[in-house]
Coordinates of C-alpha atoms in Angstrom, one line a residue:
Chain M
M1 CA -16.4 -13.5 -18.8
T2 CA -15.5 -17.2 -18.2
W3 CA -12.7 -16.8 -20.7
V4 CA -11.4 -13.7 -19.0
V5 CA -11.3 -15.5 -15.6
W6 CA -9.6 -18.5 -17.2
R7 CA -7.1 -16.3 -19.0
Q8 CA -6.2 -14.5 -15.7
H9 CA -6.0 -17.6 -13.5
R10 CA -4.9 -20.4 -15.8
L11 CA -1.5 -20.6 -14.1
E12 CA -3.1 -21.0 -10.6
A13 CA -5.5 -23.6 -12.1
L14 CA -2.6 -25.6 -13.5
W15 CA -0.8 -25.5 -10.1
A16 CA -4.0 -26.5 -8.2
L17 CA -4.6 -29.4 -10.6
L18 CA -1.0 -30.6 -10.3
V19 CA -1.0 -30.5 -6.4
A20 CA -4.4 -32.2 -6.2
A21 CA -3.3 -34.9 -8.7
L22 CA -0.1 -35.5 -6.7
L23 CA -2.0 -35.7 -3.4
A24 CA -4.7 -38.0 -4.9
A25 CA -2.1 -40.2 -6.5
S26 CA -0.1 -40.6 -3.3
I27 CA -3.1 -41.2 -1.1
G28 CA -4.6 -43.6 -3.7
F29 CA -1.2 -45.4 -3.9
V30 CA -0.9 -45.9 -0.1
A31 CA -4.6 -47.0 0.1
H32 CA -4.0 -49.5 -2.7
Q33 CA -0.9 -50.9 -1.1
M34 CA -2.8 -51.3 2.2
S35 CA -5.6 -53.1 0.6
I36 CA -3.2 -55.7 -1.0
S37 CA -2.2 -57.3 2.3
P38 CA -4.9 -57.8 5.0
C39 CA -4.4 -55.7 8.1
P40 CA -3.8 -57.6 11.4
A41 CA -7.0 -57.6 13.4
Q42 CA -5.3 -56.1 16.4
A43 CA -3.4 -52.9 15.8
S44 CA -1.3 -51.1 18.4
P45 CA -3.6 -49.7 21.1
G46 CA -3.5 -46.0 22.0
G47 CA -2.4 -45.2 18.5
G48 CA 0.1 -42.9 16.9
P49 CA -0.9 -40.2 14.3
V50 CA -1.7 -43.0 11.8
P51 CA -2.3 -46.0 14.0
G52 CA -1.6 -49.3 12.4
V53 CA -1.0 -48.2 8.8
A54 CA 2.5 -49.6 8.7
D55 CA 1.2 -53.0 9.9
C56 CA -1.1 -53.1 6.9
L57 CA 1.5 -52.6 4.2
P58 CA 3.2 -55.4 2.2
S59 CA 6.9 -55.8 2.7
D60 CA 8.0 -55.6 -0.9
F61 CA 9.4 -52.5 -2.7
W62 CA 6.1 -50.8 -3.3
G63 CA 5.0 -51.5 0.2
S64 CA 8.1 -49.9 1.6
L65 CA 7.7 -46.9 -0.8
A66 CA 4.1 -46.5 0.6
Q67 CA 5.5 -46.8 4.1
G68 CA 8.0 -44.1 3.3
I69 CA 5.2 -41.8 2.1
V70 CA 3.3 -42.5 5.3
R71 CA 6.4 -41.9 7.5
V72 CA 7.2 -38.5 5.8
N73 CA 3.5 -37.8 6.2
L74 CA 3.7 -35.1 3.6
Y75 CA 0.2 -35.4 2.4
Q76 CA -1.2 -35.4 5.9
Y77 CA 0.4 -32.0 6.6
G78 CA -0.4 -31.0 3.1
L79 CA -4.1 -31.5 3.6
V80 CA -4.0 -29.1 6.5
V81 CA -1.7 -26.5 4.9
L82 CA -3.0 -26.5 1.3
P83 CA -6.3 -24.8 2.0
A84 CA -4.4 -21.9 3.6
L85 CA -2.0 -21.8 0.5
A86 CA -5.0 -21.8 -1.9
G87 CA -6.4 -18.9 0.0
A88 CA -3.2 -16.9 0.1
F89 CA -2.1 -17.5 -3.5
V90 CA -5.5 -17.7 -5.3
G91 CA -7.9 -15.9 -3.0
A92 CA -5.9 -12.9 -1.8
P93 CA -4.9 -11.6 -5.2
L94 CA -8.4 -12.2 -6.8
V95 CA -9.6 -8.7 -6.2
A96 CA -6.5 -7.2 -4.6
R97 CA -4.3 -7.5 -7.7
E98 CA -7.0 -5.8 -9.9
I99 CA -7.1 -2.9 -7.4
E100 CA -3.3 -2.5 -7.0
T101 CA -2.5 -2.7 -10.8
G102 CA -5.4 -0.4 -11.6
T103 CA -7.0 -3.0 -13.9
A104 CA -10.2 -2.9 -11.7
R105 CA -10.8 0.4 -13.5
L106 CA -10.6 -1.3 -16.8
A107 CA -12.7 -4.4 -15.8
W108 CA -15.4 -2.4 -14.1
T109 CA -16.0 -0.1 -17.1
Q110 CA -16.6 -2.8 -19.6
G111 CA -20.1 -3.9 -20.5
V112 CA -20.4 -6.3 -17.6
T113 CA -21.7 -5.1 -14.2
R114 CA -19.4 -5.2 -11.3
R115 CA -21.7 -7.6 -9.5
R116 CA -21.6 -10.1 -12.4
W117 CA -17.8 -9.7 -12.7
L118 CA -17.3 -10.5 -9.0
L119 CA -19.8 -13.4 -8.9
V120 CA -18.5 -15.1 -12.0
K121 CA -14.9 -14.7 -10.7
L122 CA -15.8 -16.1 -7.3
G123 CA -17.8 -19.0 -8.7
L124 CA -15.1 -20.0 -11.2
V125 CA -12.4 -20.0 -8.5
F126 CA -14.4 -21.5 -5.7
V127 CA -16.1 -24.4 -7.5
P128 CA -13.1 -26.2 -8.9
L129 CA -11.0 -25.7 -5.8
L130 CA -13.7 -27.0 -3.5
A131 CA -14.3 -29.9 -5.8
G132 CA -10.5 -30.7 -5.6
A133 CA -10.7 -30.5 -1.8
A134 CA -13.6 -32.9 -1.8
V135 CA -11.9 -35.4 -4.0
V136 CA -8.7 -35.4 -1.9
G137 CA -10.8 -35.5 1.4
I138 CA -12.8 -38.5 0.1
L139 CA -9.7 -40.3 -0.9
E140 CA -8.4 -39.8 2.7
V141 CA -11.6 -41.2 4.1
L142 CA -11.2 -44.3 1.9
L143 CA -7.6 -44.6 2.9
I144 CA -8.6 -44.8 6.6
N145 CA -11.4 -47.2 5.7
V146 CA -8.8 -49.6 4.5
E147 CA -7.5 -49.9 8.0
G148 CA -10.8 -51.4 9.0
P149 CA -13.4 -50.6 11.7
Q150 CA -10.7 -50.3 14.4
A151 CA -9.1 -47.3 12.7
N152 CA -9.0 -44.1 14.8
R153 CA -10.3 -41.2 12.6
W154 CA -9.9 -38.4 15.1
A155 CA -6.1 -38.0 14.6
L156 CA -6.8 -37.1 11.0
F157 CA -9.9 -34.9 11.6
D158 CA -8.8 -32.0 9.4
Q159 CA -7.7 -34.2 6.5
Q160 CA -11.0 -35.9 5.7
A161 CA -14.0 -34.9 3.7
P162 CA -16.1 -32.8 4.3
M163 CA -13.7 -30.9 6.6
T164 CA -11.3 -30.4 3.6
V165 CA -14.1 -28.6 1.8
G166 CA -15.1 -26.5 4.7
S167 CA -11.5 -25.5 5.4
T168 CA -10.8 -24.6 1.8
A169 CA -14.0 -22.6 1.5
F170 CA -13.1 -20.6 4.6
A171 CA -9.5 -20.0 3.6
L172 CA -10.6 -18.8 0.1
A173 CA -13.4 -16.6 1.4
L174 CA -11.2 -15.0 4.1
A175 CA -8.4 -14.3 1.6
V176 CA -10.7 -12.8 -1.0
A177 CA -12.3 -10.6 1.7
A178 CA -8.9 -9.5 3.0
G179 CA -7.7 -8.7 -0.5
S180 CA -10.8 -6.6 -1.3
V181 CA -10.5 -4.6 1.9
L182 CA -6.7 -4.1 1.9
G183 CA -6.5 -3.7 -1.9
R184 CA -2.9 -5.1 -2.0
S185 CA -2.0 -8.7 -2.6
V186 CA 1.0 -9.3 -0.2
P187 CA -0.5 -7.7 2.9
A188 CA -3.8 -9.6 2.1
M189 CA -1.9 -12.9 1.9
A190 CA -0.3 -12.3 5.3
A191 CA -3.6 -11.3 6.9
A192 CA -5.4 -14.2 5.4
L193 CA -2.7 -16.7 6.5
L194 CA -2.7 -15.3 10.0
G195 CA -6.5 -15.2 10.2
F196 CA -6.8 -18.7 8.9
V197 CA -4.3 -20.2 11.4
V198 CA -5.8 -18.3 14.4
T199 CA -9.4 -19.3 13.5
R200 CA -8.6 -22.9 12.7
V201 CA -6.4 -23.5 15.7
G202 CA -8.9 -21.6 18.0
I203 CA -11.8 -23.7 16.7
A204 CA -9.9 -27.0 16.9
E205 CA -8.5 -26.4 20.4
L206 CA -11.4 -24.6 22.1
A207 CA -14.6 -25.5 20.3
R208 CA -14.1 -29.0 18.8
P209 CA -13.8 -31.0 22.1
R210 CA -17.1 -29.5 23.2
Y211 CA -19.5 -29.9 20.3
L212 CA -21.1 -32.6 22.4
S213 CA -20.4 -33.0 26.1
P214 CA -17.7 -35.7 26.4
L215 CA -18.3 -39.0 28.1
A216 CA -16.2 -40.0 31.1
F217 CA -14.6 -43.4 31.9
S218 CA -13.4 -44.0 35.4
T219 CA -11.1 -46.6 36.7
N220 CA -8.4 -47.1 39.2
D221 CA -6.4 -49.2 36.7
A222 CA -5.0 -47.3 33.7
S223 CA -4.6 -50.5 31.7
A224 CA -8.3 -50.9 31.7
I225 CA -8.6 -48.1 29.2
S226 CA -7.3 -50.2 26.3
A227 CA -9.6 -53.0 27.4
M228 CA -12.7 -50.7 27.2
K229 CA -14.9 -51.3 24.2
G230 CA -14.4 -48.6 21.6
S231 CA -11.2 -47.4 23.2
Q232 CA -9.2 -47.5 20.0
T233 CA -11.7 -45.4 18.0
A234 CA -12.3 -42.8 20.7
W235 CA -10.8 -39.4 21.0
W236 CA -9.2 -39.2 24.5
L237 CA -9.4 -35.7 25.8
D238 CA -8.1 -35.3 29.4
Q239 CA -7.7 -37.1 32.6
F240 CA -8.9 -35.9 36.0
Q241 CA -9.1 -37.3 39.6
F242 CA -11.9 -37.1 42.1
R243 CA -10.6 -35.3 45.2
T244 CA -11.5 -38.0 47.7
S245 CA -10.8 -41.0 45.6
V246 CA -8.0 -42.9 44.0
V247 CA -10.2 -43.4 41.0
Q248 CA -9.0 -41.7 37.7
A249 CA -11.5 -40.4 35.3
Y250 CA -10.9 -39.9 31.6
H251 CA -13.0 -37.7 29.2
Y252 CA -13.4 -38.9 25.7
Q253 CA -15.5 -38.5 22.6
P254 CA -16.5 -41.9 21.3
G255 CA -15.8 -43.0 17.7
D256 CA -19.4 -43.0 16.6
R257 CA -19.6 -39.3 17.1
F258 CA -16.9 -38.6 14.5
W259 CA -19.1 -37.8 11.5
T260 CA -21.4 -35.6 13.7
F261 CA -18.3 -33.6 14.7
Q262 CA -17.2 -33.4 11.0
A263 CA -20.6 -32.1 10.1
I264 CA -20.7 -29.5 12.9
E265 CA -17.2 -28.1 12.2
T266 CA -17.7 -28.1 8.4
A267 CA -21.0 -26.2 8.9
I268 CA -19.2 -23.6 11.1
L269 CA -16.5 -23.1 8.5
V270 CA -18.9 -23.0 5.5
G271 CA -21.1 -20.6 7.5
L272 CA -18.1 -18.3 8.1
A273 CA -17.1 -18.6 4.4
A274 CA -20.6 -17.6 3.3
M275 CA -20.6 -14.6 5.6
L276 CA -17.2 -13.5 4.3
V277 CA -18.3 -13.9 0.7
A278 CA -21.4 -11.8 1.4
F279 CA -19.2 -9.2 3.0
T280 CA -16.9 -9.2 0.0
V281 CA -19.8 -8.7 -2.4
Y282 CA -21.0 -5.8 -0.2
W283 CA -17.6 -4.3 0.0
V284 CA -16.7 -4.5 -3.7
L285 CA -20.2 -3.3 -4.8
R286 CA -20.9 -0.6 -2.2
R287 CA -17.7 0.4 -0.5
L288 CA -15.1 0.4 -3.2
G289 CA -15.7 3.9 -4.6
Chain A
M1 CA -31.2 16.2 -26.6
I2 CA -30.0 14.5 -23.4
A3 CA -26.5 15.6 -22.5
P4 CA -23.9 12.9 -22.3
I5 CA -22.7 14.2 -19.0
E6 CA -24.7 16.3 -16.6
A7 CA -23.6 16.9 -13.0
T8 CA -25.6 18.8 -10.5
G9 CA -24.1 19.7 -7.1
L10 CA -21.8 16.8 -7.5
G11 CA -19.3 16.3 -4.6
K12 CA -17.0 13.6 -3.4
R13 CA -15.5 13.5 0.1
Y14 CA -12.7 11.4 1.4
G15 CA -13.0 11.5 5.2
R16 CA -13.2 15.2 5.9
K17 CA -11.6 16.5 2.7
W18 CA -13.7 17.3 -0.3
A19 CA -11.9 16.1 -3.5
L20 CA -14.7 17.6 -5.6
R21 CA -17.3 20.0 -4.4
D22 CA -20.6 21.4 -5.7
C23 CA -19.8 20.7 -9.3
S24 CA -22.5 21.5 -11.8
I25 CA -21.6 21.1 -15.5
R26 CA -23.3 20.0 -18.6
V27 CA -21.1 18.7 -21.4
P28 CA -22.9 19.0 -24.7
A29 CA -23.1 16.1 -27.2
G30 CA -20.7 15.6 -30.1
R31 CA -18.0 17.6 -28.5
I32 CA -14.4 16.9 -27.5
A33 CA -14.4 18.5 -24.0
G34 CA -11.2 19.1 -22.1
L35 CA -11.1 19.0 -18.3
V36 CA -8.2 21.0 -17.2
G37 CA -6.7 21.9 -13.8
P38 CA -3.6 21.5 -11.6
N39 CA -2.7 18.1 -10.1
G40 CA -5.1 17.2 -7.3
A41 CA -7.8 19.5 -8.6
G42 CA -10.4 16.8 -8.7
K43 CA -10.2 15.9 -12.4
T44 CA -9.7 12.1 -11.8
T45 CA -12.4 12.2 -9.1
F46 CA -14.9 13.7 -11.6
L47 CA -14.1 11.2 -14.3
H48 CA -14.3 8.3 -11.8
L49 CA -17.7 9.5 -10.7
A50 CA -18.8 9.8 -14.3
A51 CA -17.5 6.3 -15.1
G52 CA -19.4 4.8 -12.1
L53 CA -16.2 3.8 -10.4
L54 CA -17.0 6.1 -7.5
R55 CA -20.2 6.9 -5.7
P56 CA -21.0 10.6 -5.1
S57 CA -21.0 11.9 -1.6
A58 CA -23.3 14.8 -2.6
G59 CA -25.3 15.7 -5.7
E60 CA -25.5 13.5 -8.7
V61 CA -24.0 12.9 -12.1
R62 CA -26.0 11.6 -15.0
M63 CA -24.8 10.1 -18.3
F64 CA -27.4 10.3 -21.0
G65 CA -29.9 11.0 -18.2
R66 CA -29.0 7.9 -16.2
S67 CA -27.0 7.4 -13.0
P68 CA -23.8 5.3 -13.6
R69 CA -23.9 3.7 -10.2
E70 CA -27.7 3.0 -9.9
Q71 CA -28.3 1.9 -13.5
P72 CA -24.9 0.5 -14.7
K73 CA -26.5 -2.1 -17.0
L74 CA -27.9 0.7 -19.2
L75 CA -24.7 2.7 -19.3
L76 CA -21.7 0.4 -19.3
D77 CA -22.0 -0.5 -23.0
R78 CA -22.4 3.1 -24.0
V79 CA -19.5 4.7 -22.1
G80 CA -15.9 4.0 -22.8
F81 CA -13.3 4.8 -20.1
V82 CA -9.5 4.8 -20.1
A83 CA -8.1 5.4 -16.6
Q84 CA -4.9 7.3 -15.9
D85 CA -1.8 5.4 -17.0
A86 CA -4.0 3.2 -19.2
P87 CA -4.1 0.1 -17.0
L88 CA -4.1 -3.2 -18.9
Y89 CA -3.4 -6.8 -18.0
R90 CA 0.4 -6.8 -18.5
D91 CA 0.6 -10.6 -19.1
F92 CA -2.1 -10.5 -21.8
S93 CA -1.1 -10.4 -25.4
V94 CA -2.6 -7.7 -27.6
A95 CA -4.9 -10.3 -29.1
D96 CA -6.0 -11.4 -25.6
M97 CA -6.8 -7.8 -24.8
L98 CA -9.1 -7.5 -27.8
R99 CA -10.7 -10.8 -26.9
F100 CA -11.3 -9.4 -23.4
G101 CA -13.1 -6.4 -25.0
R102 CA -15.1 -8.7 -27.3
V103 CA -16.4 -11.0 -24.6
L104 CA -17.3 -8.2 -22.2
N105 CA -19.0 -5.8 -24.5
A106 CA -22.2 -6.4 -26.5
R107 CA -21.5 -3.9 -29.2
W108 CA -17.8 -4.8 -29.7
D109 CA -16.4 -4.2 -33.2
Q110 CA -13.7 -6.7 -33.6
R111 CA -12.9 -5.8 -37.2
A112 CA -12.3 -2.1 -36.4
A113 CA -10.3 -3.0 -33.3
E114 CA -8.0 -5.3 -35.3
A115 CA -7.6 -2.7 -38.1
R116 CA -6.6 -0.1 -35.5
V117 CA -3.9 -2.4 -34.0
R118 CA -2.7 -3.2 -37.5
S119 CA -2.4 0.4 -38.5
L120 CA -0.4 1.1 -35.3
K121 CA 2.0 -1.7 -36.4
I122 CA 1.7 -3.4 -33.0
P123 CA 2.1 -7.3 -33.2
F124 CA -1.0 -9.1 -32.0
G125 CA 1.1 -11.7 -30.1
Q126 CA 3.1 -9.1 -28.2
R127 CA 2.5 -9.0 -24.4
L128 CA 1.2 -5.7 -23.2
G129 CA 3.9 -5.5 -20.5
H130 CA 6.5 -5.4 -23.3
L131 CA 4.9 -2.5 -25.2
S132 CA 6.1 1.1 -24.9
G133 CA 4.0 3.6 -22.9
G134 CA 2.7 5.1 -26.2
Q135 CA 1.7 1.7 -27.6
R136 CA -0.1 0.7 -24.4
A137 CA -2.0 4.0 -24.4
Q138 CA -3.0 3.2 -28.0
V139 CA -4.1 -0.3 -27.1
A140 CA -6.2 1.0 -24.2
L141 CA -7.8 3.6 -26.6
T142 CA -8.4 0.8 -29.0
V143 CA -10.2 -1.3 -26.4
A144 CA -12.3 1.7 -25.3
L145 CA -13.2 2.6 -28.9
G146 CA -13.8 -1.1 -29.8
K147 CA -16.9 -1.2 -27.6
R148 CA -18.3 1.6 -29.8
P149 CA -19.2 4.0 -27.0
E150 CA -21.3 7.0 -27.4
L151 CA -19.2 8.8 -24.8
L152 CA -15.5 8.3 -24.2
L153 CA -13.9 9.4 -20.9
L154 CA -10.1 9.7 -20.9
D155 CA -8.1 10.5 -17.8
E156 CA -4.8 12.1 -18.6
P157 CA -4.4 9.9 -21.7
V158 CA -1.2 11.6 -22.9
A159 CA 0.5 12.5 -19.6
S160 CA 3.1 9.8 -19.8
L161 CA 3.8 10.0 -23.5
D162 CA 6.6 11.7 -25.3
P163 CA 5.7 14.6 -27.6
L164 CA 5.6 12.4 -30.8
A165 CA 3.5 9.7 -29.2
R166 CA 1.3 12.4 -27.8
R167 CA 0.7 13.8 -31.2
E168 CA 0.0 10.4 -32.6
F169 CA -2.4 9.6 -29.8
L170 CA -4.4 12.8 -30.2
R171 CA -4.5 12.4 -34.0
A172 CA -5.9 8.9 -33.6
L173 CA -8.4 10.2 -31.1
T174 CA -9.7 13.0 -33.3
G175 CA -9.8 10.7 -36.3
A176 CA -11.9 8.2 -34.4
V177 CA -14.2 10.9 -33.1
A178 CA -14.7 12.2 -36.6
E179 CA -15.6 8.8 -37.9
E180 CA -17.9 7.7 -35.0
G181 CA -19.4 11.0 -34.0
L182 CA -19.0 10.3 -30.3
S183 CA -18.6 12.7 -27.4
V184 CA -15.4 12.8 -25.5
L185 CA -14.3 14.2 -22.2
L186 CA -10.6 14.1 -21.6
S187 CA -8.6 15.5 -18.7
S188 CA -5.1 17.0 -18.9
H189 CA -3.0 19.5 -17.1
L190 CA -1.4 20.5 -20.4
V191 CA -3.5 23.2 -22.1
G192 CA -1.5 22.9 -25.3
D193 CA -2.8 19.4 -25.9
L194 CA -6.3 20.4 -25.1
E195 CA -6.2 23.3 -27.4
R196 CA -5.2 21.1 -30.3
V197 CA -8.2 18.7 -30.0
C198 CA -10.9 20.2 -27.8
D199 CA -13.7 22.5 -28.6
Y200 CA -15.2 22.7 -25.1
L201 CA -13.3 23.4 -21.8
V202 CA -13.9 22.8 -18.1
I203 CA -11.5 24.4 -15.7
I204 CA -11.4 22.8 -12.3
V205 CA -9.3 24.1 -9.3
G206 CA -9.3 22.9 -5.8
G207 CA -12.2 20.6 -6.2
Q208 CA -14.5 23.3 -7.7
V209 CA -15.4 24.1 -11.3
Q210 CA -14.1 27.5 -12.3
V211 CA -15.2 27.8 -15.9
A212 CA -17.1 25.6 -18.3
G213 CA -17.9 26.6 -21.8
D214 CA -17.2 26.5 -25.5
I215 CA -13.6 27.4 -26.2
E216 CA -14.5 29.9 -29.0
T217 CA -16.9 31.6 -26.6
L218 CA -14.4 31.6 -23.9
R219 CA -11.8 33.2 -26.1
S220 CA -14.1 35.8 -27.5
S221 CA -15.4 36.8 -24.1
H222 CA -12.1 37.4 -22.4
R223 CA -9.4 39.9 -23.2
L224 CA -6.1 41.1 -21.9
L225 CA -5.8 44.9 -21.4
V226 CA -2.4 46.5 -20.8
G227 CA -1.8 50.1 -19.9
P228 CA -0.1 52.6 -17.5
R229 CA -0.8 52.0 -13.9
V230 CA -1.7 55.5 -13.1
R231 CA -4.9 55.4 -15.2
A232 CA -6.0 51.9 -14.1
D233 CA -8.5 52.9 -11.5
R234 CA -11.1 54.3 -13.8
L235 CA -11.0 51.2 -16.0
L236 CA -11.1 48.9 -13.0
S237 CA -14.5 50.1 -12.0
A238 CA -15.9 49.7 -15.5
V239 CA -15.0 46.1 -16.3
D240 CA -15.4 42.6 -14.8
V241 CA -11.8 41.8 -13.8
V242 CA -10.7 38.2 -13.5
R243 CA -7.2 39.0 -12.6
A244 CA -5.1 42.1 -12.2
Q245 CA -1.3 42.3 -12.2
H246 CA 0.6 45.4 -11.4
S247 CA 4.2 46.1 -12.1
E248 CA 5.9 49.4 -11.3
R249 CA 4.5 51.4 -14.1
Q250 CA 2.2 49.0 -16.0
T251 CA -1.0 47.2 -15.2
S252 CA -2.3 44.1 -16.9
L253 CA -6.0 43.3 -16.6
W254 CA -7.6 40.0 -17.6
I255 CA -11.2 40.9 -18.1
R256 CA -14.5 39.2 -19.0
G257 CA -17.0 40.8 -21.3
P258 CA -17.0 43.2 -24.2
L259 CA -14.2 45.6 -24.9
P260 CA -14.7 48.8 -22.9
V261 CA -13.8 52.3 -24.0
L262 CA -10.0 52.4 -23.3
P263 CA -8.3 55.3 -21.6
S264 CA -5.4 56.7 -23.5
G265 CA -2.3 54.6 -23.2
W266 CA -4.3 51.4 -22.8
R267 CA -4.4 48.7 -25.5
E268 CA -5.8 45.2 -25.9
E269 CA -3.3 42.4 -26.3
P270 CA -3.9 38.9 -27.8
L271 CA -4.9 36.4 -25.2
S272 CA -4.1 32.7 -25.8
L273 CA -6.2 29.9 -24.4
E274 CA -3.2 28.8 -22.3
E275 CA -2.9 32.3 -20.8
L276 CA -6.7 32.3 -20.2
V277 CA -6.5 29.0 -18.4
I278 CA -3.5 30.1 -16.3
T279 CA -5.4 33.2 -15.4
Y280 CA -8.2 31.2 -13.9
L281 CA -5.8 28.7 -12.3
A282 CA -3.9 31.5 -10.7
T283 CA -7.0 33.2 -9.3
P284 CA -9.4 30.5 -8.1
A285 CA -11.6 33.1 -6.5
A286 CA -12.5 34.6 -9.9
G287 CA -14.5 31.5 -10.8
T288 CA -17.5 32.4 -12.9
L289 CA -19.8 29.6 -13.5
P290 CA -22.4 28.4 -13.8
E291 CA -22.0 28.0 -17.5
P292 CA -25.2 29.7 -18.7
E293 CA -24.0 32.9 -17.1
L294 CA -20.8 32.7 -19.0
E295 CA -22.7 32.1 -22.3
V296 CA -24.8 35.2 -21.6
A297 CA -21.7 37.1 -21.0
G298 CA -20.2 35.9 -24.2
L299 CA -23.2 36.6 -26.4

C-alpha cells in the first residue's frame, strides 16, 4: 500500500520537497547573514512588516542579496499561501481523482479494505507535509530570534511554527474532505481554496485579537507609546478615546502572550483538521456507495 | 455448497428512484453467468452491490455467504472485479499495474500475471494510457485474475471493444475460467457475446429481475409458435404466453412450458437465445422468477 501511494503521488512529493528546500534555504541564508553582523540594539520603533531586519544585514554582496530576499518578501507570503496550495494540489485530488477517473472502483476491490486504503493514504500524505511545514516554521522562528529580544513576532504570526503546521493540517484536511464529497478535483480545489481563505481570514481578523482580553495603555501624549516598556514587541490593536477626556487609550496584546496565542490558534486549526479527517473517513466509508 | 452470489430482496435507491428493486437471485458455483438487460436496467448497480462498492437500500446480497460491506476483509481477496470501461491508473506502466495487484492482494500470482501479459504481447514498460481499449481491458482482466479470485465480476467487459478484441477477450476469459475453475458473473447488453461464453443467464429490466436460470433450461422451456390468427384463441387459453404478436393474418406466440397440442396450421419455430431475451426485454410484465419456479417449469 505504501508503494501504491508513493507511485501515485511521487510527483507531488518531489514538488513539495523542492519548495520546502527552497524556502528553508532562503530563510536559513537570511538568518545566517543576519547573524554575521550584530544587530543595532535600537531598531526602528513601531515597526514595519519585518522590523529591523535590514539593519542587521552586512553591507557586502551576500548581505545585499539577503536584503533583496527580505524586500521581495517572497518566503513570507509563501509561508501563508503554500498550505493552501498544498491543500488544493495534493489534498483535493487525493480521493476526488480516484472517483472521477473510476480508479476508486479498482482500488476498493483489491485485497485491502477501504478503511485501510484511506488511512494509509492520508497518513502518507499528511505526515511528510506537516513535517515540512514544521521545519520551515521553526526556521522562521530562528530567523526572528536572530533579531534579538526586541523583535516583534506578531507581524509574522502565520509564518512561524507551530502555526505553519496547524495551517497546513487544516488546508489538507479541508481539501481532502471537499474532494471526497464533490468527487471531482477541480471544483474541490476551488472549494478548498475558498474555504481556506474565508476560515483563516475570519479567525485572524475576528478571533485572534480576542483570545485573551487585550490590555489598555492610556496617555495624552502619542509619543509616550514608543517609550512604554515592551512597546516594540506588542501587537497594537486599536485606539479609542474616552468621551469626557482628552486621554487616548490604546488596546494591545503584549509580546509575552505571543506563544500562548500561537498555541490557541494552532489548537483551533488542528481541531478543525481532525474533525474534517473524521468526516472524510465517515464519508468515504459510509456514504460513498 | 454456498452460492458465490445470493441476493434476497436486494434493492438500491437513489433519492426516490429505485435503480434495482426486490432482486432475488442465486448464481450457482462454477458457472459463467451473464447479466443481460437494456442500458439503465440496474446491471451495474447489481454488480457494484455485489462487489461491495455500494450499500444496499433494501434486502441483502451475500457472496459465499458473507456480506461484502459488513465483512469486506473476508471477501476482498476472494472476489475479483473489473468495473465498466476497465478503469486503470493511466500513468502507471503495465509493470506498475501488476505490482499494484501484488502489493494489495495476499494471494497474488505474479508469475501467471506476467505470463498473461507476455502472451498478449503488451510491453511491460508501456504506460496504460497509451494502450488500446482492448489491451487495457486485457490488463484489467489480468489484474483481476492475478489475485486468484474464486468469483469474478465483470461489468460490460467487452462493450468498448471492436469485434476482434471482443473475441480475444472472451476467449481469454473462458480459458482462464477453465484453468482456475472460478465462477463468473458478467454483464452485457449484447446477447450474442453472452451466448458464446455463458451457461447461466439473468435478465434484468427496469431494475427488476425478469428471468434467471440455466441457459439450456431456458432454451428448452420456451418455444415460438406461429399460426393463423383465426385459430389463436383456443391455443391462448391453453398455454403460458410470454408475448403475443399479431399481424393481419398470422399470430406469433412466445410461450413457456411444454409443447401443447397444436391446432391445424400452427407450427413450432426455432427460438434463439437472442430472441428469447428480446422477448423478455420487450414485455417486462411477463417476468417469471423466482428462479425455482422456472426450473420446475423446465423439468
